mmCIF file of C-alpha atoms and ligand atoms in Angstrom:
data_model
loop_
_atom_site.group_PDB
_atom_site.id
_atom_site.type_symbol
_atom_site.label_atom_id
_atom_site.label_comp_id
_atom_site.label_asym_id
_atom_site.label_seq_id
_atom_site.Cartn_x
_atom_site.Cartn_y
_atom_site.Cartn_z
ATOM 1 C CA MET A 1092 -59.530 56.077 -46.589
ATOM 2 C CA ASP A 1093 -56.027 57.020 -47.825
ATOM 3 C CA VAL A 1094 -54.147 54.721 -45.516
ATOM 4 C CA LEU A 1095 -54.781 51.083 -44.630
ATOM 5 C CA ALA A 1096 -53.062 49.935 -41.457
ATOM 6 C CA ILE A 1097 -52.486 46.191 -41.526
ATOM 7 C CA GLY A 1098 -51.412 44.144 -38.484
ATOM 8 C CA GLY A 1099 -50.989 44.631 -34.760
ATOM 9 C CA HIS A 1100 -50.543 48.411 -34.410
ATOM 10 C CA GLY A 1101 -50.840 49.331 -30.722
ATOM 11 C CA GLU A 1102 -53.463 51.688 -29.334
ATOM 12 C CA ALA A 1103 -51.274 54.804 -29.184
ATOM 13 C CA ASP A 1104 -50.046 54.194 -32.714
ATOM 14 C CA ARG A 1105 -53.591 53.714 -33.983
ATOM 15 C CA ALA A 1106 -54.623 56.999 -32.412
ATOM 16 C CA ALA A 1107 -51.640 58.779 -33.989
ATOM 17 C CA LEU A 1108 -52.507 57.251 -37.393
ATOM 18 C CA ARG A 1109 -56.128 58.398 -36.992
ATOM 19 C CA ASP A 1110 -54.971 61.926 -36.105
ATOM 20 C CA ALA A 1111 -52.730 62.112 -39.144
ATOM 21 C CA PHE A 1112 -54.652 60.305 -41.882
ATOM 22 C CA GLU A 1113 -57.954 58.923 -43.125
ATOM 23 C CA VAL A 1114 -57.148 55.399 -42.007
ATOM 24 C CA GLY A 1115 -58.751 51.958 -41.835
ATOM 25 C CA PHE A 1116 -57.509 48.959 -39.894
ATOM 26 C CA ILE A 1117 -57.352 45.225 -40.626
ATOM 27 C CA ASP A 1118 -55.569 42.439 -38.787
ATOM 28 C CA GLY A 1119 -53.704 40.841 -41.697
ATOM 29 C CA PRO A 1120 -53.350 40.804 -45.482
ATOM 30 C CA GLY A 1121 -55.814 37.908 -45.580
ATOM 31 C CA ASP A 1122 -58.607 40.297 -44.628
ATOM 32 C CA LEU A 1123 -58.069 42.529 -47.700
ATOM 33 C CA ALA A 1124 -60.584 40.727 -49.909
ATOM 34 C CA GLY A 1125 -63.278 41.429 -47.361
ATOM 35 C CA ILE A 1126 -62.996 45.206 -47.915
ATOM 36 C CA GLU A 1127 -65.380 46.734 -50.513
ATOM 37 C CA GLU A 1128 -63.756 47.326 -53.869
ATOM 38 C CA ALA A 1129 -64.512 51.041 -53.869
ATOM 39 C CA ALA A 1130 -62.847 51.460 -50.443
ATOM 40 C CA ARG A 1131 -59.824 49.390 -51.539
ATOM 41 C CA ALA A 1132 -59.414 51.596 -54.629
ATOM 42 C CA GLN A 1133 -58.894 54.676 -52.426
ATOM 43 C CA VAL A 1134 -55.948 53.219 -50.487
ATOM 44 C CA ARG A 1135 -52.720 55.063 -51.328
ATOM 45 C CA ALA A 1136 -50.504 53.753 -48.570
ATOM 46 C CA VAL A 1137 -50.309 50.694 -46.318
ATOM 47 C CA ALA A 1138 -48.914 50.948 -42.753
ATOM 48 C CA TYR A 1139 -47.577 47.441 -42.226
ATOM 49 C CA LYS A 1140 -46.908 45.795 -38.888
ATOM 50 C CA SER A 1141 -46.960 42.060 -39.442
ATOM 51 C CA GLY A 1142 -44.681 39.149 -40.142
ATOM 52 C CA ALA A 1143 -47.238 37.651 -42.579
ATOM 53 C CA PRO A 1144 -46.100 37.661 -46.209
ATOM 54 C CA LEU A 1145 -47.330 40.638 -48.250
ATOM 55 C CA GLY A 1146 -47.016 40.356 -52.020
ATOM 56 C CA ALA A 1147 -48.543 40.504 -55.488
ATOM 57 C CA GLU A 1148 -51.934 39.160 -54.459
ATOM 58 C CA ALA A 1149 -52.402 41.903 -51.895
ATOM 59 C CA PHE A 1150 -50.985 44.655 -54.160
ATOM 60 C CA ASP A 1151 -53.353 43.680 -56.955
ATOM 61 C CA LEU A 1152 -56.323 44.223 -54.631
ATOM 62 C CA LEU A 1153 -55.115 47.836 -54.016
ATOM 63 C CA PRO A 1154 -54.914 49.537 -57.451
ATOM 64 C CA GLY A 1155 -54.140 53.017 -56.043
ATOM 65 C CA LEU A 1156 -51.351 51.791 -53.734
ATOM 66 C CA GLY A 1157 -48.096 53.787 -53.934
ATOM 67 C CA LEU A 1158 -46.341 52.909 -50.668
ATOM 68 C CA VAL A 1159 -45.969 50.094 -48.174
ATOM 69 C CA ALA A 1160 -44.568 51.712 -45.031
ATOM 70 C CA ASN A 1161 -43.160 48.927 -42.890
ATOM 71 C CA TYR A 1162 -43.094 49.268 -39.111
ATOM 72 C CA GLY A 1163 -39.694 47.665 -38.593
ATOM 73 C CA VAL A 1164 -36.217 47.725 -40.132
ATOM 74 C CA GLY A 1165 -36.524 44.156 -41.462
ATOM 75 C CA PHE A 1166 -38.803 43.934 -44.469
ATOM 76 C CA ASP A 1167 -38.370 40.284 -45.372
ATOM 77 C CA ALA A 1168 -42.151 39.712 -45.101
ATOM 78 C CA ILE A 1169 -42.705 42.136 -48.003
ATOM 79 C CA ASP A 1170 -42.135 41.094 -51.637
ATOM 80 C CA VAL A 1171 -40.232 44.221 -52.580
ATOM 81 C CA ASP A 1172 -39.692 43.108 -56.191
ATOM 82 C CA ALA A 1173 -43.430 42.559 -56.709
ATOM 83 C CA ALA A 1174 -44.106 45.984 -55.136
ATOM 84 C CA HIS A 1175 -41.548 47.787 -57.294
ATOM 85 C CA ALA A 1176 -42.811 45.972 -60.409
ATOM 86 C CA ARG A 1177 -46.199 47.654 -59.738
ATOM 87 C CA GLY A 1178 -44.715 51.070 -58.992
ATOM 88 C CA VAL A 1179 -45.286 50.604 -55.264
ATOM 89 C CA ALA A 1180 -42.460 51.952 -53.058
ATOM 90 C CA VAL A 1181 -41.462 50.322 -49.766
ATOM 91 C CA SER A 1182 -40.071 52.122 -46.690
ATOM 92 C CA ASN A 1183 -38.760 50.766 -43.372
ATOM 93 C CA THR A 1184 -37.555 52.168 -40.012
ATOM 94 C CA PRO A 1185 -33.743 51.925 -39.927
ATOM 95 C CA GLY A 1186 -31.547 53.643 -37.352
ATOM 96 C CA VAL A 1187 -34.051 54.354 -34.602
ATOM 97 C CA LEU A 1188 -33.915 50.823 -33.104
ATOM 98 C CA ASP A 1189 -30.216 50.052 -33.266
ATOM 99 C CA ALA A 1190 -29.416 50.851 -29.632
ATOM 100 C CA ASP A 1191 -32.233 48.756 -28.212
ATOM 101 C CA VAL A 1192 -31.564 45.724 -30.367
ATOM 102 C CA ALA A 1193 -27.819 45.946 -29.615
ATOM 103 C CA ASP A 1194 -28.514 46.268 -25.902
ATOM 104 C CA LEU A 1195 -30.629 43.098 -25.995
ATOM 105 C CA ALA A 1196 -27.949 41.201 -27.915
ATOM 106 C CA VAL A 1197 -25.363 42.066 -25.263
ATOM 107 C CA ALA A 1198 -27.858 41.254 -22.487
ATOM 108 C CA LEU A 1199 -28.523 37.816 -23.990
ATOM 109 C CA LEU A 1200 -24.818 37.032 -24.394
ATOM 110 C CA THR A 1201 -24.199 38.213 -20.800
ATOM 111 C CA SER A 1202 -27.165 36.257 -19.538
ATOM 112 C CA VAL A 1203 -25.857 32.996 -20.997
ATOM 113 C CA HIS A 1204 -22.278 33.504 -19.800
ATOM 114 C CA ARG A 1205 -23.266 34.602 -16.289
ATOM 115 C CA GLY A 1206 -26.159 32.115 -15.970
ATOM 116 C CA LEU A 1207 -28.551 34.856 -14.948
ATOM 117 C CA GLY A 1208 -31.664 32.701 -15.371
ATOM 118 C CA GLN A 1209 -30.278 29.816 -13.307
ATOM 119 C CA ALA A 1210 -28.969 32.169 -10.609
ATOM 120 C CA GLU A 1211 -32.306 33.958 -10.280
ATOM 121 C CA ALA A 1212 -34.122 30.624 -10.061
ATOM 122 C CA HIS A 1213 -31.634 29.568 -7.377
ATOM 123 C CA LEU A 1214 -32.464 32.667 -5.342
ATOM 124 C CA ARG A 1215 -36.264 32.449 -5.830
ATOM 125 C CA SER A 1216 -36.434 28.737 -5.009
ATOM 126 C CA GLY A 1217 -34.802 29.264 -1.592
ATOM 127 C CA ASP A 1218 -31.686 27.306 -2.622
ATOM 128 C CA TRP A 1219 -29.467 30.308 -1.850
ATOM 129 C CA ALA A 1220 -30.933 30.724 1.605
ATOM 130 C CA ALA A 1221 -30.555 26.967 2.158
ATOM 131 C CA GLY A 1222 -26.859 27.188 1.352
ATOM 132 C CA THR A 1223 -27.099 24.958 -1.756
ATOM 133 C CA PRO A 1224 -24.025 25.606 -3.938
ATOM 134 C CA LEU A 1225 -24.547 27.237 -7.339
ATOM 135 C CA PRO A 1226 -22.019 26.393 -10.070
ATOM 136 C CA LEU A 1227 -19.721 29.260 -11.122
ATOM 137 C CA ALA A 1228 -20.628 31.185 -14.288
ATOM 138 C CA ARG A 1229 -18.326 32.243 -17.144
ATOM 139 C CA ARG A 1230 -16.622 35.561 -17.983
ATOM 140 C CA LEU A 1231 -17.653 37.732 -20.901
ATOM 141 C CA ALA A 1232 -14.604 39.959 -20.965
ATOM 142 C CA GLY A 1233 -11.845 38.560 -23.139
ATOM 143 C CA ARG A 1234 -14.157 36.464 -25.366
ATOM 144 C CA LYS A 1235 -13.568 36.609 -29.085
ATOM 145 C CA VAL A 1236 -16.988 37.500 -30.434
ATOM 146 C CA GLY A 1237 -17.860 37.110 -34.116
ATOM 147 C CA ILE A 1238 -20.487 39.499 -35.389
ATOM 148 C CA LEU A 1239 -22.225 38.010 -38.424
ATOM 149 C CA GLY A 1240 -23.425 41.037 -40.425
ATOM 150 C CA LEU A 1241 -21.892 44.429 -39.736
ATOM 151 C CA GLY A 1242 -24.724 46.769 -40.645
ATOM 152 C CA ARG A 1243 -25.972 49.487 -38.304
ATOM 153 C CA ILE A 1244 -27.139 47.013 -35.679
ATOM 154 C CA GLY A 1245 -24.093 44.749 -35.940
ATOM 155 C CA HIS A 1246 -21.875 47.789 -35.549
ATOM 156 C CA ALA A 1247 -23.750 48.954 -32.452
ATOM 157 C CA ILE A 1248 -23.335 45.439 -30.941
ATOM 158 C CA ALA A 1249 -19.599 45.373 -31.789
ATOM 159 C CA ARG A 1250 -19.068 48.787 -30.143
ATOM 160 C CA ARG A 1251 -20.755 47.637 -26.950
ATOM 161 C CA LEU A 1252 -18.843 44.353 -26.832
ATOM 162 C CA ALA A 1253 -15.577 46.125 -27.530
ATOM 163 C CA ALA A 1254 -16.301 48.353 -24.545
ATOM 164 C CA ALA A 1255 -16.865 45.165 -22.491
ATOM 165 C CA ASP A 1256 -13.286 44.125 -23.397
ATOM 166 C CA CYS A 1257 -14.247 41.464 -25.956
ATOM 167 C CA GLU A 1258 -12.124 40.915 -29.053
ATOM 168 C CA ILE A 1259 -14.256 41.765 -32.107
ATOM 169 C CA HIS A 1260 -14.271 39.679 -35.288
ATOM 170 C CA TYR A 1261 -16.875 40.068 -38.050
ATOM 171 C CA TRP A 1262 -18.150 38.894 -41.365
ATOM 172 C CA SER A 1263 -19.827 41.145 -43.846
ATOM 173 C CA ARG A 1264 -19.856 41.044 -47.652
ATOM 174 C CA ARG A 1265 -17.409 43.928 -47.824
ATOM 175 C CA GLU A 1266 -14.583 44.612 -45.414
ATOM 176 C CA LYS A 1267 -15.298 47.811 -43.462
ATOM 177 C CA ASP A 1268 -13.152 50.523 -42.020
ATOM 178 C CA THR A 1269 -13.297 49.389 -38.425
ATOM 179 C CA PRO A 1270 -11.214 50.159 -35.331
ATOM 180 C CA GLY A 1271 -9.091 47.017 -34.991
ATOM 181 C CA TRP A 1272 -11.908 44.554 -35.646
ATOM 182 C CA ALA A 1273 -10.924 41.538 -37.726
ATOM 183 C CA HIS A 1274 -12.813 40.821 -40.976
ATOM 184 C CA HIS A 1275 -13.286 37.198 -42.101
ATOM 185 C CA ALA A 1276 -14.110 36.085 -45.608
ATOM 186 C CA THR A 1277 -16.863 33.556 -44.790
ATOM 187 C CA PRO A 1278 -19.240 32.794 -41.912
ATOM 188 C CA GLU A 1279 -17.335 29.492 -41.326
ATOM 189 C CA ALA A 1280 -13.994 31.344 -41.065
ATOM 190 C CA LEU A 1281 -15.620 33.785 -38.656
ATOM 191 C CA ALA A 1282 -16.911 30.895 -36.486
ATOM 192 C CA GLU A 1283 -13.472 29.265 -36.510
ATOM 193 C CA ALA A 1284 -11.843 32.446 -35.248
ATOM 194 C CA SER A 1285 -14.538 33.239 -32.656
ATOM 195 C CA ASP A 1286 -15.541 31.945 -29.231
ATOM 196 C CA ASP A 1287 -19.101 33.254 -29.560
ATOM 197 C CA MET A 1288 -21.207 34.510 -32.457
ATOM 198 C CA VAL A 1289 -23.884 37.217 -32.613
ATOM 199 C CA VAL A 1290 -26.159 37.086 -35.688
ATOM 200 C CA ALA A 1291 -27.056 40.551 -36.977
ATOM 201 C CA LEU A 1292 -27.957 39.750 -40.558
ATOM 202 C CA VAL A 1293 -30.882 40.985 -42.650
ATOM 203 C CA GLY A 1294 -33.587 38.396 -43.181
ATOM 204 C CA GLY A 1295 -34.639 37.003 -46.556
ATOM 205 C CA PRO A 1296 -33.533 34.343 -49.045
ATOM 206 C CA GLU A 1297 -29.869 35.447 -49.279
ATOM 207 C CA THR A 1298 -29.245 34.804 -45.586
ATOM 208 C CA ARG A 1299 -31.513 31.763 -45.057
ATOM 209 C CA GLY A 1300 -29.598 29.105 -43.108
ATOM 210 C CA MET A 1301 -26.337 31.081 -43.183
ATOM 211 C CA VAL A 1302 -25.619 29.860 -39.660
ATOM 212 C CA SER A 1303 -25.400 26.299 -40.958
ATOM 213 C CA ARG A 1304 -24.658 23.056 -39.151
ATOM 214 C CA GLY A 1305 -20.985 23.582 -40.225
ATOM 215 C CA VAL A 1306 -20.876 27.110 -38.767
ATOM 216 C CA ILE A 1307 -22.345 25.865 -35.492
ATOM 217 C CA ALA A 1308 -19.831 22.992 -35.377
ATOM 218 C CA ALA A 1309 -16.978 25.479 -36.018
ATOM 219 C CA LEU A 1310 -18.130 27.614 -33.109
ATOM 220 C CA GLY A 1311 -17.714 24.522 -30.989
ATOM 221 C CA GLU A 1312 -18.620 23.127 -27.600
ATOM 222 C CA ASP A 1313 -17.546 26.188 -25.598
ATOM 223 C CA GLY A 1314 -19.385 28.602 -27.991
ATOM 224 C CA VAL A 1315 -22.471 30.707 -27.418
ATOM 225 C CA LEU A 1316 -24.720 31.786 -30.278
ATOM 226 C CA VAL A 1317 -26.893 34.916 -30.022
ATOM 227 C CA ASN A 1318 -29.538 35.788 -32.621
ATOM 228 C CA ILE A 1319 -31.395 39.085 -32.662
ATOM 229 C CA SER A 1320 -32.050 39.208 -36.411
ATOM 230 C CA ARG A 1321 -34.311 36.588 -37.956
ATOM 231 C CA GLY A 1322 -34.873 32.915 -37.114
ATOM 232 C CA SER A 1323 -34.497 32.067 -40.809
ATOM 233 C CA CYS A 1324 -30.757 32.923 -40.673
ATOM 234 C CA VAL A 1325 -30.010 29.900 -38.500
ATOM 235 C CA ASP A 1326 -30.414 26.195 -39.253
ATOM 236 C CA GLU A 1327 -32.664 25.734 -36.251
ATOM 237 C CA THR A 1328 -32.590 21.926 -36.248
ATOM 238 C CA ALA A 1329 -28.784 22.022 -36.228
ATOM 239 C CA LEU A 1330 -28.854 24.573 -33.414
ATOM 240 C CA LEU A 1331 -31.219 22.505 -31.291
ATOM 241 C CA ASP A 1332 -29.156 19.335 -31.904
ATOM 242 C CA ALA A 1333 -25.964 21.147 -30.825
ATOM 243 C CA LEU A 1334 -27.606 22.656 -27.714
ATOM 244 C CA GLU A 1335 -29.022 19.261 -26.706
ATOM 245 C CA ASN A 1336 -25.867 17.202 -27.265
ATOM 246 C CA GLY A 1337 -23.182 19.570 -26.004
ATOM 247 C CA GLY A 1338 -22.062 20.751 -29.444
ATOM 248 C CA LEU A 1339 -22.599 24.313 -28.281
ATOM 249 C CA ARG A 1340 -22.484 25.641 -24.709
ATOM 250 C CA GLY A 1341 -25.491 27.896 -24.988
ATOM 251 C CA ALA A 1342 -27.633 30.306 -27.007
ATOM 252 C CA GLY A 1343 -29.362 33.640 -26.462
ATOM 253 C CA LEU A 1344 -32.325 33.978 -28.803
ATOM 254 C CA ASP A 1345 -34.779 36.756 -29.492
ATOM 255 C CA VAL A 1346 -35.954 35.365 -32.871
ATOM 256 C CA PHE A 1347 -37.042 31.964 -34.124
ATOM 257 C CA GLU A 1348 -38.467 30.170 -37.144
ATOM 258 C CA ASN A 1349 -42.230 30.035 -36.935
ATOM 259 C CA GLU A 1350 -42.806 32.793 -34.335
ATOM 260 C CA PRO A 1351 -44.643 32.813 -31.959
ATOM 261 C CA ASP A 1352 -45.160 29.035 -32.089
ATOM 262 C CA ILE A 1353 -41.505 28.200 -31.511
ATOM 263 C CA ASP A 1354 -40.096 24.693 -31.538
ATOM 264 C CA PRO A 1355 -40.958 23.184 -28.083
ATOM 265 C CA ARG A 1356 -37.446 21.651 -27.915
ATOM 266 C CA PHE A 1357 -36.198 25.137 -26.939
ATOM 267 C CA LEU A 1358 -38.319 25.104 -23.780
ATOM 268 C CA GLN A 1359 -36.651 21.899 -22.511
ATOM 269 C CA LEU A 1360 -33.194 23.489 -22.553
ATOM 270 C CA ASP A 1361 -31.513 25.103 -19.572
ATOM 271 C CA ASN A 1362 -28.500 26.471 -21.520
ATOM 272 C CA VAL A 1363 -30.514 29.111 -23.358
ATOM 273 C CA ALA A 1364 -31.836 32.663 -22.667
ATOM 274 C CA LEU A 1365 -35.043 33.175 -24.633
ATOM 275 C CA GLN A 1366 -36.952 36.350 -25.482
ATOM 276 C CA PRO A 1367 -40.251 36.730 -27.429
ATOM 277 C CA HIS A 1368 -38.888 38.998 -30.246
ATOM 278 C CA ARG A 1369 -38.361 42.014 -28.007
ATOM 279 C CA GLY A 1370 -35.312 43.663 -29.603
ATOM 280 C CA SER A 1371 -37.031 46.943 -30.410
ATOM 281 C CA ALA A 1372 -39.721 46.690 -27.715
ATOM 282 C CA THR A 1373 -39.152 49.745 -25.604
ATOM 283 C CA ARG A 1374 -41.657 52.621 -25.425
ATOM 284 C CA GLU A 1375 -39.037 55.036 -26.763
ATOM 285 C CA THR A 1376 -38.010 52.975 -29.747
ATOM 286 C CA ARG A 1377 -41.497 51.805 -30.708
ATOM 287 C CA ALA A 1378 -42.673 55.438 -30.642
ATOM 288 C CA ALA A 1379 -39.775 56.444 -32.882
ATOM 289 C CA MET A 1380 -40.485 53.556 -35.293
ATOM 290 C CA ALA A 1381 -44.177 54.470 -35.528
ATOM 291 C CA ARG A 1382 -43.306 58.107 -36.113
ATOM 292 C CA LEU A 1383 -40.837 57.304 -38.866
ATOM 293 C CA MET A 1384 -43.453 55.017 -40.490
ATOM 294 C CA ARG A 1385 -46.028 57.854 -40.378
ATOM 295 C CA ASP A 1386 -43.488 60.364 -41.672
ATOM 296 C CA ASN A 1387 -42.854 58.171 -44.695
ATOM 297 C CA ILE A 1388 -46.584 57.911 -45.348
ATOM 298 C CA ALA A 1389 -47.038 61.684 -44.981
ATOM 299 C CA ALA A 1390 -44.171 62.281 -47.424
ATOM 300 C CA HIS A 1391 -45.722 59.893 -49.946
ATOM 301 C CA LEU A 1392 -49.188 61.424 -49.684
ATOM 302 C CA ALA A 1393 -47.707 64.929 -50.136
ATOM 303 C CA GLY A 1394 -45.651 63.813 -53.160
ATOM 304 C CA ARG A 1395 -42.355 64.373 -51.296
ATOM 305 C CA LYS A 1396 -39.286 62.116 -51.248
ATOM 306 C CA LEU A 1397 -39.533 59.201 -48.803
ATOM 307 C CA LEU A 1398 -37.324 59.513 -45.705
ATOM 308 C CA THR A 1399 -36.145 55.923 -45.589
ATOM 309 C CA PRO A 1400 -37.040 54.056 -48.805
ATOM 310 C CA VAL A 1401 -36.043 50.418 -49.340
ATOM 311 C CA GLY A 1402 -34.068 49.661 -52.540
HETATM 312 C C1 LIG B 239 -40.320 44.270 -35.407
HETATM 313 C C2 LIG B 239 -38.069 43.843 -36.068
HETATM 314 O O1 LIG B 239 -40.445 44.943 -36.561
HETATM 315 O O2 LIG B 239 -37.563 45.977 -36.961
HETATM 316 C C3 LIG B 239 -37.551 44.735 -37.122
HETATM 317 O O3 LIG B 239 -37.091 44.220 -38.144
HETATM 318 O O4 LIG B 239 -37.886 42.668 -36.100
HETATM 319 C C4 LIG B 239 -38.890 44.386 -34.978
HETATM 320 O O5 LIG B 239 -38.550 45.662 -34.632
HETATM 321 C C5 LIG B 239 -41.268 44.734 -34.439
HETATM 322 O O6 LIG B 239 -41.428 43.693 -33.552
HETATM 323 C C6 LIG B 239 -42.585 45.127 -35.062
HETATM 324 O O7 LIG B 239 -43.451 44.092 -35.179
#
């Protein structure tokens, strides 16, 4: 086999991998040692769809490996330095998922402000028909929204929220040429200036805990936090404390520490909208991600330049 597909690739993607390559499948990097040494030695590329860490130990079991093609834009599970140190390239799937992830971010923010979950429960329970009053929701238009991280996805979120008549503020390491959006020098300064915050950072050690207890406090008791990036970017204990004690009005979350076994405190809250890491989970986008991953593998096997290399 030339290609080893690791992780939860769906049926259609497995079939497409089989059509394109000599491919083997395992569930996680932990299964690598179970593969015969001679078969491991043939592997030239890994198709990776997992949040489990992939690093030196795995690379050393695959002496012919030249590429880890990640299915996803975020590659924080992969030790890129260890890969590069062994001459192994890494690719990801940027661009093709921006619209879906941005749509979900706006949906989560809207859902919290408009109380969509509570209102649907009110209808389904018969409370509407019974004439029970439902508290009024809050307006999205006019909110000052701070986008933390103005990469491709952050930009797509900002464009959508600007179209919804929100005032756009952002933090990114470098100020960008943006249409009237206000740059802030630190995440704390962004939180001070914003009513709500949407986290659109990359994962990894540089952004771990960037939404700190202080940032959450600065957002304040009328603030809503949305996270569609990585759970690691937010101090989750501080977030839960604030949601429980009125330090923050609400949160819309697609990502968590320790997925899928999320902190059960989240499930007790009624001021949150929760999704099981579904930002890119549309048929259209997942097909485009899988194709881009395969195209990177095909380029590597043919000795061509990678389409979307990391680093
Ligand atoms: C996942 C994502 O990769 O692209 C990312 O960084 O977080 C998602 O698109 C997807 O769930 C695949 O497992």
